[in-house]
């Protein structure tokens, strides 16, 4: 599944990145590469309250729960459920 930042400038494969509420600024949602030496941190979204950031993280988990993949006999992976993309909503829509 792809995750798109609130401003549309960041597009990442969710399966390769950790996504969390920033420990320093609890209204910001960030992403970082897992299993990599890359220490880049991407800002995905910022909300007016911690509660809104927590709500959006729940929305992301729900979206991913509905997205599933499977492997065919020839070894190819494919998605068979939607959504395939999650875009962080603007603050006003949370």
CSV table of N, CA, C and O in Angstrom, one decimal:
chain,number,residue,atom,x,y,z
A,1,UNK,N,0.8,-1.2,0.0
A,1,UNK,CA,0.0,0.0,0.0
A,1,UNK,C,0.9,1.2,0.0
A,1,UNK,O,1.9,1.3,0.6
A,2,UNK,N,0.5,2.2,-0.7
A,2,UNK,CA,1.2,3.5,-0.8
A,2,UNK,C,0.7,4.5,0.3
A,2,UNK,O,-0.5,4.5,0.5
A,3,UNK,N,1.5,5.2,0.9
A,3,UNK,CA,1.1,6.3,1.8
A,3,UNK,C,1.6,7.6,1.2
A,3,UNK,O,2.7,7.7,0.8
A,4,UNK,N,0.6,8.6,1.2
A,4,UNK,CA,0.9,9.9,0.6
A,4,UNK,C,0.8,10.9,1.7
A,4,UNK,O,-0.1,10.9,2.5
A,5,UNK,N,1.8,11.8,1.8
A,5,UNK,CA,1.8,12.8,2.8
A,5,UNK,C,0.6,13.8,2.6
A,5,UNK,O,-0.1,13.8,1.6
A,6,UNK,N,0.3,14.5,3.7
A,6,UNK,CA,-0.8,15.5,3.7
A,6,UNK,C,-0.7,16.5,2.6
A,6,UNK,O,-1.7,16.8,1.9
A,7,UNK,N,0.5,16.9,2.3
A,7,UNK,CA,0.7,17.9,1.2
A,7,UNK,C,1.0,17.3,-0.2
A,7,UNK,O,1.1,18.0,-1.2
A,8,UNK,N,1.0,16.0,-0.3
A,8,UNK,CA,1.2,15.3,-1.5
A,8,UNK,C,2.6,15.2,-2.0
A,8,UNK,O,2.8,14.7,-3.1
A,9,UNK,N,3.6,15.7,-1.3
A,9,UNK,CA,4.9,15.7,-1.7
A,9,UNK,C,5.7,14.5,-1.4
A,9,UNK,O,6.8,14.2,-2.0
A,10,UNK,N,5.2,13.6,-0.5
A,10,UNK,CA,5.9,12.4,-0.2
A,10,UNK,C,5.0,11.2,-0.5
A,10,UNK,O,3.8,11.2,-0.1
A,11,UNK,N,5.5,10.2,-1.1
A,11,UNK,CA,4.8,9.0,-1.6
A,11,UNK,C,5.7,7.8,-1.2
A,11,UNK,O,6.8,7.6,-1.8
A,12,UNK,N,5.3,7.0,-0.3
A,12,UNK,CA,6.2,5.9,0.2
A,12,UNK,C,5.4,4.6,0.2
A,12,UNK,O,4.2,4.5,0.4
A,13,UNK,N,6.1,3.5,0.1
A,13,UNK,CA,5.5,2.1,0.3
A,13,UNK,C,5.4,1.8,1.8
A,13,UNK,O,6.4,1.8,2.5
A,14,UNK,N,4.2,1.7,2.3
A,14,UNK,CA,4.0,1.5,3.7
A,14,UNK,C,4.7,0.3,4.3
A,14,UNK,O,5.2,0.4,5.4
A,15,UNK,N,4.9,-0.7,3.5
A,15,UNK,CA,5.5,-2.0,4.0
A,15,UNK,C,7.0,-1.8,4.3
A,15,UNK,O,7.6,-2.6,4.9
A,16,UNK,N,7.6,-0.7,3.8
A,16,UNK,CA,9.1,-0.5,4.0
A,16,UNK,C,9.4,0.6,5.0
A,16,UNK,O,10.6,0.9,5.2
A,17,UNK,N,8.4,1.2,5.6
A,17,UNK,CA,8.6,2.4,6.4
A,17,UNK,C,7.9,2.2,7.7
A,17,UNK,O,6.8,1.7,7.8
A,18,UNK,N,8.5,2.8,8.8
A,18,UNK,CA,7.8,2.9,10.0
A,18,UNK,C,7.1,4.2,10.0
A,18,UNK,O,7.6,5.2,9.6
A,19,UNK,N,5.9,4.3,10.6
A,19,UNK,CA,5.1,5.5,10.6
A,19,UNK,C,4.7,5.7,12.1
A,19,UNK,O,4.2,4.7,12.7
A,20,UNK,N,4.9,6.9,12.6
A,20,UNK,CA,4.6,7.1,14.0
A,20,UNK,C,4.3,8.6,14.3
A,20,UNK,O,4.6,9.4,13.5
A,21,UNK,N,3.6,8.8,15.5
A,21,UNK,CA,3.5,10.1,15.9
A,21,UNK,C,4.8,10.5,16.5
A,21,UNK,O,5.4,9.8,17.3
A,22,UNK,N,5.3,11.7,16.1
A,22,UNK,CA,6.6,12.2,16.6
A,22,UNK,C,6.7,12.3,18.1
A,22,UNK,O,5.8,12.8,18.7
A,23,UNK,N,7.7,11.8,18.7
A,23,UNK,CA,7.9,11.8,20.1
A,23,UNK,C,8.1,13.2,20.7
A,23,UNK,O,7.8,13.6,21.8
A,24,UNK,N,8.7,14.1,19.8
A,24,UNK,CA,9.0,15.5,20.3
A,24,UNK,C,7.8,16.4,20.0
A,24,UNK,O,7.4,17.2,20.9
A,25,UNK,N,7.1,16.2,18.9
A,25,UNK,CA,5.9,17.1,18.6
A,25,UNK,C,4.8,16.1,18.3
A,25,UNK,O,4.6,15.5,17.2
A,26,UNK,N,3.9,15.9,19.3
A,26,UNK,CA,2.9,14.9,19.3
A,26,UNK,C,1.7,15.2,18.4
A,26,UNK,O,0.7,14.5,18.3
A,27,UNK,N,1.8,16.3,17.6
A,27,UNK,CA,0.8,16.6,16.6
A,27,UNK,C,1.3,16.3,15.2
A,27,UNK,O,0.6,16.5,14.2
A,28,UNK,N,2.5,15.8,15.1
A,28,UNK,CA,3.2,15.5,13.8
A,28,UNK,C,3.3,14.0,13.6
A,28,UNK,O,3.6,13.3,14.5
A,29,UNK,N,3.0,13.6,12.3
A,29,UNK,CA,3.2,12.2,12.0
A,29,UNK,C,4.4,12.1,11.0
A,29,UNK,O,4.5,12.8,10.0
A,30,UNK,N,5.3,11.2,11.3
A,30,UNK,CA,6.6,11.0,10.6
A,30,UNK,C,6.7,9.6,10.1
A,30,UNK,O,6.1,8.7,10.6
A,31,UNK,N,7.6,9.4,9.1
A,31,UNK,CA,8.0,8.1,8.6
A,31,UNK,C,9.5,8.0,8.5
A,31,UNK,O,10.2,9.0,8.4
A,32,UNK,N,10.0,6.8,8.7
A,32,UNK,CA,11.4,6.5,8.6
A,32,UNK,C,11.6,5.1,8.0
A,32,UNK,O,10.7,4.2,8.1
A,33,UNK,N,12.7,4.9,7.3
A,33,UNK,CA,13.0,3.6,6.6
A,33,UNK,C,13.3,2.6,7.7
A,33,UNK,O,14.0,2.9,8.7
A,34,UNK,N,12.8,1.4,7.5
A,34,UNK,CA,13.2,0.3,8.3
A,34,UNK,C,14.1,-0.6,7.5
A,34,UNK,O,14.1,-0.6,6.3
A,35,UNK,N,15.0,-1.4,8.2
A,35,UNK,CA,16.0,-2.3,7.6
A,35,UNK,C,16.8,-1.5,6.6
A,35,UNK,O,17.1,-2.0,5.5
A,36,UNK,N,17.3,-0.3,7.0
A,36,UNK,CA,18.1,0.5,6.1
A,36,UNK,C,19.0,1.4,7.0
A,36,UNK,O,18.7,1.7,8.1
A,37,UNK,N,20.1,1.8,6.4
A,37,UNK,CA,21.0,2.7,7.1
A,37,UNK,C,20.6,4.1,6.8
A,37,UNK,O,21.2,5.1,7.4
A,38,UNK,N,19.6,4.3,6.0
A,38,UNK,CA,19.1,5.7,5.7
A,38,UNK,C,18.4,6.3,7.0
A,38,UNK,O,17.5,5.7,7.5
A,39,UNK,N,18.9,7.4,7.5
A,39,UNK,CA,18.3,8.0,8.7
A,39,UNK,C,17.4,9.2,8.4
A,39,UNK,O,17.1,10.0,9.3
A,40,UNK,N,16.9,9.3,7.2
A,40,UNK,CA,16.0,10.3,6.8
A,40,UNK,C,14.7,10.1,7.5
A,40,UNK,O,14.2,9.0,7.6
A,41,UNK,N,14.1,11.2,7.9
A,41,UNK,CA,12.8,11.2,8.5
A,41,UNK,C,11.9,12.1,7.6
A,41,UNK,O,12.3,13.2,7.3
A,42,UNK,N,10.8,11.5,7.2
A,42,UNK,CA,9.8,12.3,6.4
A,42,UNK,C,8.7,12.7,7.2
A,42,UNK,O,8.1,12.0,8.0
A,43,UNK,N,8.3,14.0,7.0
A,43,UNK,CA,7.1,14.6,7.7
A,43,UNK,C,6.0,14.2,6.8
A,43,UNK,O,5.9,14.7,5.6
A,44,UNK,N,5.0,13.5,7.3
A,44,UNK,CA,3.8,13.1,6.5
A,44,UNK,C,2.6,14.0,6.8
A,44,UNK,O,1.9,14.2,5.8
A,45,UNK,N,2.5,14.5,8.0
A,45,UNK,CA,1.3,15.3,8.3
A,45,UNK,C,1.5,16.0,9.6
A,45,UNK,O,2.3,15.6,10.4
A,46,UNK,N,0.7,17.0,9.8
A,46,UNK,CA,0.7,17.7,11.1
A,46,UNK,C,-0.8,18.1,11.4
A,46,UNK,O,-1.5,18.6,10.5
A,47,UNK,N,-1.2,17.9,12.6
A,47,UNK,CA,-2.5,18.2,13.0
A,47,UNK,C,-2.5,19.2,14.2
A,47,UNK,O,-1.5,19.4,14.9
A,48,UNK,N,-3.7,19.8,14.5
A,48,UNK,CA,-3.8,20.8,15.5
A,48,UNK,C,-3.8,20.2,16.9
A,48,UNK,O,-3.4,20.9,17.9
A,49,UNK,N,-4.1,18.9,17.1
A,49,UNK,CA,-4.1,18.3,18.4
A,49,UNK,C,-3.5,16.9,18.3
A,49,UNK,O,-3.5,16.3,17.3
A,50,UNK,N,-3.0,16.4,19.5
A,50,UNK,CA,-2.5,15.0,19.5
A,50,UNK,C,-3.7,14.0,19.2
A,50,UNK,O,-3.5,13.0,18.6
A,51,UNK,N,-4.9,14.3,19.7
A,51,UNK,CA,-6.0,13.5,19.5
A,51,UNK,C,-6.3,13.3,18.0
A,51,UNK,O,-6.6,12.2,17.6
A,52,UNK,N,-6.2,14.4,17.2
A,52,UNK,CA,-6.4,14.2,15.8
A,52,UNK,C,-5.3,13.4,15.1
A,52,UNK,O,-5.6,12.5,14.3
A,53,UNK,N,-4.1,13.5,15.6
A,53,UNK,CA,-3.0,12.7,15.1
A,53,UNK,C,-3.2,11.2,15.4
A,53,UNK,O,-3.0,10.4,14.5
A,54,UNK,N,-3.7,11.0,16.6
A,54,UNK,CA,-4.0,9.6,17.0
A,54,UNK,C,-5.1,9.0,16.1
A,54,UNK,O,-5.1,7.8,15.7
A,55,UNK,N,-6.2,9.8,15.9
A,55,UNK,CA,-7.3,9.4,15.1
A,55,UNK,C,-6.8,9.0,13.6
A,55,UNK,O,-7.3,8.0,13.1
A,56,UNK,N,-5.9,9.8,13.1
A,56,UNK,CA,-5.5,9.6,11.7
A,56,UNK,C,-4.6,8.3,11.7
A,56,UNK,O,-4.7,7.5,10.7
A,57,UNK,N,-3.8,8.1,12.7
A,57,UNK,CA,-3.1,6.8,12.8
A,57,UNK,C,-4.0,5.6,12.8
A,57,UNK,O,-3.7,4.6,12.2
A,58,UNK,N,-5.1,5.7,13.5
A,58,UNK,CA,-6.2,4.7,13.5
A,58,UNK,C,-6.7,4.5,12.1
A,58,UNK,O,-6.9,3.4,11.6
A,59,UNK,N,-6.9,5.6,11.4
A,59,UNK,CA,-7.4,5.5,10.0
A,59,UNK,C,-6.4,4.8,9.1
A,59,UNK,O,-6.8,4.0,8.3
A,60,UNK,N,-5.1,5.1,9.3
A,60,UNK,CA,-4.1,4.4,8.5
A,60,UNK,C,-4.1,2.9,8.8
A,60,UNK,O,-4.0,2.1,7.9
A,61,UNK,N,-4.1,2.6,10.0
A,61,UNK,CA,-4.1,1.1,10.4
A,61,UNK,C,-5.3,0.4,9.8
A,61,UNK,O,-5.3,-0.7,9.3
A,62,UNK,N,-6.5,1.1,9.9
A,62,UNK,CA,-7.7,0.5,9.3
A,62,UNK,C,-7.6,0.3,7.8
A,62,UNK,O,-8.0,-0.7,7.2
A,63,UNK,N,-7.0,1.3,7.1
A,63,UNK,CA,-6.8,1.3,5.7
A,63,UNK,C,-5.9,0.1,5.3
A,63,UNK,O,-6.1,-0.6,4.4
A,64,UNK,N,-4.8,-0.1,6.1
A,64,UNK,CA,-3.9,-1.1,5.8
A,64,UNK,C,-4.5,-2.5,6.1
A,64,UNK,O,-4.3,-3.5,5.5
A,65,UNK,N,-5.3,-2.6,7.2
A,65,UNK,CA,-6.0,-3.8,7.5
A,65,UNK,C,-6.9,-4.3,6.4
A,65,UNK,O,-7.0,-5.5,6.1
A,66,UNK,N,-7.5,-3.3,5.6
A,66,UNK,CA,-8.3,-3.7,4.5
A,66,UNK,C,-7.5,-4.0,3.2
A,66,UNK,O,-8.1,-4.4,2.3
A,67,UNK,N,-6.2,-3.7,3.3
A,67,UNK,CA,-5.4,-3.9,2.1
A,67,UNK,C,-4.7,-5.2,2.3
A,67,UNK,O,-4.0,-5.4,3.4
A,68,UNK,N,-4.8,-6.2,1.4
A,68,UNK,CA,-4.2,-7.5,1.6
A,68,UNK,C,-3.5,-7.8,0.3
A,68,UNK,O,-3.8,-7.4,-0.8
A,69,UNK,N,-2.4,-8.6,0.5
A,69,UNK,CA,-1.7,-9.2,-0.7
A,69,UNK,C,-1.7,-10.7,-0.6
A,69,UNK,O,-1.8,-11.3,0.5
A,70,UNK,N,-1.5,-11.3,-1.7
A,70,UNK,CA,-1.3,-12.7,-1.8
A,70,UNK,C,-0.3,-13.1,-2.8
A,70,UNK,O,0.0,-12.3,-3.7
A,71,UNK,N,0.2,-14.3,-2.8
A,71,UNK,CA,1.2,-14.7,-3.8
A,71,UNK,C,0.6,-15.8,-4.7
A,71,UNK,O,0.0,-16.8,-4.2
A,72,UNK,N,0.7,-15.6,-5.9
A,72,UNK,CA,0.2,-16.7,-6.9
A,72,UNK,C,1.2,-17.8,-7.0
A,72,UNK,O,2.3,-17.8,-6.4
A,73,UNK,N,0.9,-18.8,-7.7
A,73,UNK,CA,1.7,-20.0,-7.8
A,73,UNK,C,3.1,-19.7,-8.5
A,73,UNK,O,4.1,-20.4,-8.2
A,74,UNK,N,3.1,-18.7,-9.3
A,74,UNK,CA,4.4,-18.4,-10.0
A,74,UNK,C,5.2,-17.4,-9.2
A,74,UNK,O,6.2,-16.9,-9.7
A,75,UNK,N,4.8,-17.1,-8.0
A,75,UNK,CA,5.6,-16.3,-7.1
A,75,UNK,C,5.3,-14.8,-7.1
A,75,UNK,O,5.9,-14.0,-6.4
A,76,UNK,N,4.5,-14.3,-8.0
A,76,UNK,CA,4.2,-12.9,-8.0
A,76,UNK,C,3.2,-12.5,-6.9
A,76,UNK,O,2.2,-13.2,-6.6
A,77,UNK,N,3.4,-11.3,-6.4
A,77,UNK,CA,2.5,-10.8,-5.3
A,77,UNK,C,1.5,-9.8,-6.0
A,77,UNK,O,1.9,-9.2,-7.0
A,78,UNK,N,0.3,-9.8,-5.5
A,78,UNK,CA,-0.6,-8.9,-6.1
A,78,UNK,C,-1.6,-8.5,-5.0
A,78,UNK,O,-1.9,-9.2,-4.1
A,79,UNK,N,-2.1,-7.3,-5.1
A,79,UNK,CA,-3.1,-6.8,-4.2
A,79,UNK,C,-4.5,-7.2,-4.7
A,79,UNK,O,-4.8,-7.2,-5.8
A,80,UNK,N,-5.4,-7.6,-3.7
A,80,UNK,CA,-6.7,-8.0,-4.2
A,80,UNK,C,-7.8,-7.2,-3.4
A,80,UNK,O,-9.0,-7.5,-3.5
A,81,UNK,N,-7.4,-6.3,-2.6
A,81,UNK,CA,-8.4,-5.6,-1.8
A,81,UNK,C,-8.0,-4.1,-1.8
A,81,UNK,O,-6.8,-3.8,-1.9
A,82,UNK,N,-9.0,-3.2,-1.6
A,82,UNK,CA,-8.7,-1.8,-1.6
A,82,UNK,C,-8.8,-1.2,-0.2
A,82,UNK,O,-9.5,-1.8,0.6
A,83,UNK,N,-8.3,-0.1,0.1
A,83,UNK,CA,-7.6,0.8,-0.8
A,83,UNK,C,-6.1,0.5,-1.0
A,83,UNK,O,-5.5,-0.2,-0.1
A,84,UNK,N,-5.6,0.9,-2.1
A,84,UNK,CA,-4.1,0.7,-2.4
A,84,UNK,C,-3.3,1.9,-2.0
A,84,UNK,O,-2.1,1.9,-1.9
A,85,UNK,N,-4.0,3.0,-1.7
A,85,UNK,CA,-3.4,4.3,-1.3
A,85,UNK,C,-4.0,4.9,-0.1
A,85,UNK,O,-5.3,4.9,0.0
A,86,UNK,N,-3.2,5.4,0.8
A,86,UNK,CA,-3.8,6.2,2.0
A,86,UNK,C,-3.1,7.5,1.9
A,86,UNK,O,-1.9,7.6,1.9
A,87,UNK,N,-3.9,8.6,1.8
A,87,UNK,CA,-3.4,9.9,1.9
A,87,UNK,C,-3.8,10.6,3.2
A,87,UNK,O,-5.0,10.5,3.6
A,88,UNK,N,-2.9,11.2,3.9
A,88,UNK,CA,-3.2,11.8,5.2
A,88,UNK,C,-4.1,13.0,4.9
A,88,UNK,O,-3.8,13.8,4.1
A,89,UNK,N,-5.3,13.0,5.6
A,89,UNK,CA,-6.2,14.0,5.4
A,89,UNK,C,-5.8,15.4,6.0
A,89,UNK,O,-5.0,15.4,6.9
A,90,UNK,N,-6.4,16.5,5.5
A,90,UNK,CA,-6.1,17.8,6.1
A,90,UNK,C,-6.7,17.8,7.5
A,90,UNK,O,-7.6,17.1,7.8
A,91,UNK,N,-6.1,18.7,8.3
A,91,UNK,CA,-6.6,18.8,9.7
A,91,UNK,C,-8.1,19.1,9.8
A,91,UNK,O,-8.8,18.5,10.6
A,92,UNK,N,-8.6,19.8,8.9
A,92,UNK,CA,-10.1,20.2,8.9
A,92,UNK,C,-11.0,19.0,8.7
A,92,UNK,O,-12.2,19.1,8.9
A,93,UNK,N,-10.5,17.9,8.1
A,93,UNK,CA,-11.3,16.7,7.8
A,93,UNK,C,-11.2,15.6,8.9
A,93,UNK,O,-11.8,14.5,8.7
A,94,UNK,N,-10.5,15.9,10.0
A,94,UNK,CA,-10.4,14.9,11.0
A,94,UNK,C,-11.3,15.2,12.2
A,94,UNK,O,-11.4,16.3,12.6
